[in-house]
Amino acid sequence: MEIEYKVLEHEPISSVKEFLFTLEGQQVKNIVLKAKKTNNHYFVILHDEKRLSFASSNVIEENLKCIAGV
């Protein structure tokens, strides 16, 4: 993939609330996941989400028609 990007050197931060600078462009949230039994990795990028949490077992069962953790 040929995705254009810019490198911005800065001190480590744990929250966007700690930014002492502004960033150009769309701000996103991302997470990198790894499958336990394989070497598959997943990079999930979400646009314009303020807060995220894991779905409840009820939401998973209702939407995916399966029981969470099984």
PDB file of C-alpha atoms in Angstrom:
ATOM      1  CA  MET A   1       0.000   0.000   0.000  1.00  0.00           C
ATOM      2  CA  GLU A   2       1.287   3.423  -0.861  1.00  0.00           C
ATOM      3  CA  ILE A   3      -0.281   5.687   1.741  1.00  0.00           C
ATOM      4  CA  GLU A   4       1.106   9.198   2.006  1.00  0.00           C
ATOM      5  CA  TYR A   5       2.043  10.247   5.527  1.00  0.00           C
ATOM      6  CA  LYS A   6       4.088  12.759   7.534  1.00  0.00           C
ATOM      7  CA  VAL A   7       6.181  11.951  10.602  1.00  0.00           C
ATOM      8  CA  LEU A   8       5.691  14.217  13.625  1.00  0.00           C
ATOM      9  CA  GLU A   9       8.288  13.731  16.360  1.00  0.00           C
ATOM     10  CA  HIS A  10       6.904  14.313  19.884  1.00  0.00           C
ATOM     11  CA  GLU A  11       7.144  13.131  23.466  1.00  0.00           C
ATOM     12  CA  PRO A  12       5.012  10.052  24.300  1.00  0.00           C
ATOM     13  CA  ILE A  13       1.360  10.835  25.132  1.00  0.00           C
ATOM     14  CA  SER A  14      -1.442   8.611  26.403  1.00  0.00           C
ATOM     15  CA  SER A  15      -4.402  10.805  25.477  1.00  0.00           C
ATOM     16  CA  VAL A  16      -5.251  13.428  22.870  1.00  0.00           C
ATOM     17  CA  LYS A  17      -5.997  15.703  25.814  1.00  0.00           C
ATOM     18  CA  GLU A  18      -2.224  15.892  26.357  1.00  0.00           C
ATOM     19  CA  PHE A  19      -1.533  17.320  22.863  1.00  0.00           C
ATOM     20  CA  LEU A  20       0.615  20.427  22.982  1.00  0.00           C
ATOM     21  CA  PHE A  21       0.233  20.805  19.210  1.00  0.00           C
ATOM     22  CA  THR A  22      -2.431  20.580  16.505  1.00  0.00           C
ATOM     23  CA  LEU A  23      -2.651  17.988  13.774  1.00  0.00           C
ATOM     24  CA  GLU A  24      -3.787  18.572  10.220  1.00  0.00           C
ATOM     25  CA  GLY A  25      -6.480  16.439   8.619  1.00  0.00           C
ATOM     26  CA  GLN A  26      -9.083  14.016   9.923  1.00  0.00           C
ATOM     27  CA  GLN A  27      -8.508  12.668  13.423  1.00  0.00           C
ATOM     28  CA  VAL A  28      -9.159   8.957  13.935  1.00  0.00           C
ATOM     29  CA  LYS A  29      -8.998   6.294  16.602  1.00  0.00           C
ATOM     30  CA  ASN A  30      -7.126   3.095  15.883  1.00  0.00           C
ATOM     31  CA  ILE A  31      -6.272  -0.204  17.472  1.00  0.00           C
ATOM     32  CA  VAL A  32      -4.014  -3.063  16.406  1.00  0.00           C
ATOM     33  CA  LEU A  33      -5.348  -6.546  17.169  1.00  0.00           C
ATOM     34  CA  LYS A  34      -3.655  -9.949  16.865  1.00  0.00           C
ATOM     35  CA  ALA A  35      -5.403 -13.296  16.581  1.00  0.00           C
ATOM     36  CA  LYS A  36      -4.349 -15.621  19.433  1.00  0.00           C
ATOM     37  CA  LYS A  37      -4.019 -18.805  17.378  1.00  0.00           C
ATOM     38  CA  THR A  38      -2.525 -17.386  14.182  1.00  0.00           C
ATOM     39  CA  ASN A  39      -0.100 -14.671  13.208  1.00  0.00           C
ATOM     40  CA  ASN A  40      -2.919 -12.569  11.710  1.00  0.00           C
ATOM     41  CA  HIS A  41      -2.907  -8.884  12.635  1.00  0.00           C
ATOM     42  CA  TYR A  42      -5.745  -6.409  12.175  1.00  0.00           C
ATOM     43  CA  PHE A  43      -5.373  -2.636  12.091  1.00  0.00           C
ATOM     44  CA  VAL A  44      -8.780  -1.051  12.747  1.00  0.00           C
ATOM     45  CA  ILE A  45      -9.235   2.651  12.016  1.00  0.00           C
ATOM     46  CA  LEU A  46     -12.412   4.449  13.084  1.00  0.00           C
ATOM     47  CA  HIS A  47     -13.368   7.900  11.879  1.00  0.00           C
ATOM     48  CA  ASP A  48     -14.847  10.538  14.200  1.00  0.00           C
ATOM     49  CA  GLU A  49     -15.628   8.395  17.270  1.00  0.00           C
ATOM     50  CA  LYS A  50     -15.479  10.222  20.598  1.00  0.00           C
ATOM     51  CA  ARG A  51     -15.536   7.245  22.963  1.00  0.00           C
ATOM     52  CA  LEU A  52     -15.379   3.506  22.405  1.00  0.00           C
ATOM     53  CA  SER A  53     -16.081   0.475  24.567  1.00  0.00           C
ATOM     54  CA  PHE A  54     -16.410  -3.267  24.066  1.00  0.00           C
ATOM     55  CA  ALA A  55     -19.864  -4.486  23.070  1.00  0.00           C
ATOM     56  CA  SER A  56     -21.852  -6.336  25.722  1.00  0.00           C
ATOM     57  CA  SER A  57     -22.578 -10.031  25.318  1.00  0.00           C
ATOM     58  CA  ASN A  58     -26.231  -9.120  24.652  1.00  0.00           C
ATOM     59  CA  VAL A  59     -25.277  -6.817  21.765  1.00  0.00           C
ATOM     60  CA  ILE A  60     -22.979  -9.480  20.300  1.00  0.00           C
ATOM     61  CA  GLU A  61     -25.639 -12.188  20.531  1.00  0.00           C
ATOM     62  CA  GLU A  62     -28.368  -9.939  19.115  1.00  0.00           C
ATOM     63  CA  ASN A  63     -26.306  -8.660  16.158  1.00  0.00           C
ATOM     64  CA  LEU A  64     -24.008 -11.575  15.339  1.00  0.00           C
ATOM     65  CA  LYS A  65     -26.339 -14.385  16.420  1.00  0.00           C
ATOM     66  CA  CYS A  66     -23.630 -16.076  18.491  1.00  0.00           C
ATOM     67  CA  ILE A  67     -22.623 -16.225  22.140  1.00  0.00           C
ATOM     68  CA  ALA A  68     -19.612 -14.107  23.108  1.00  0.00           C
ATOM     69  CA  GLY A  69     -16.511 -16.062  24.084  1.00  0.00           C
ATOM     70  CA  VAL A  70     -17.662 -19.347  22.578  1.00  0.00           C
TER      71      VAL A  70
END
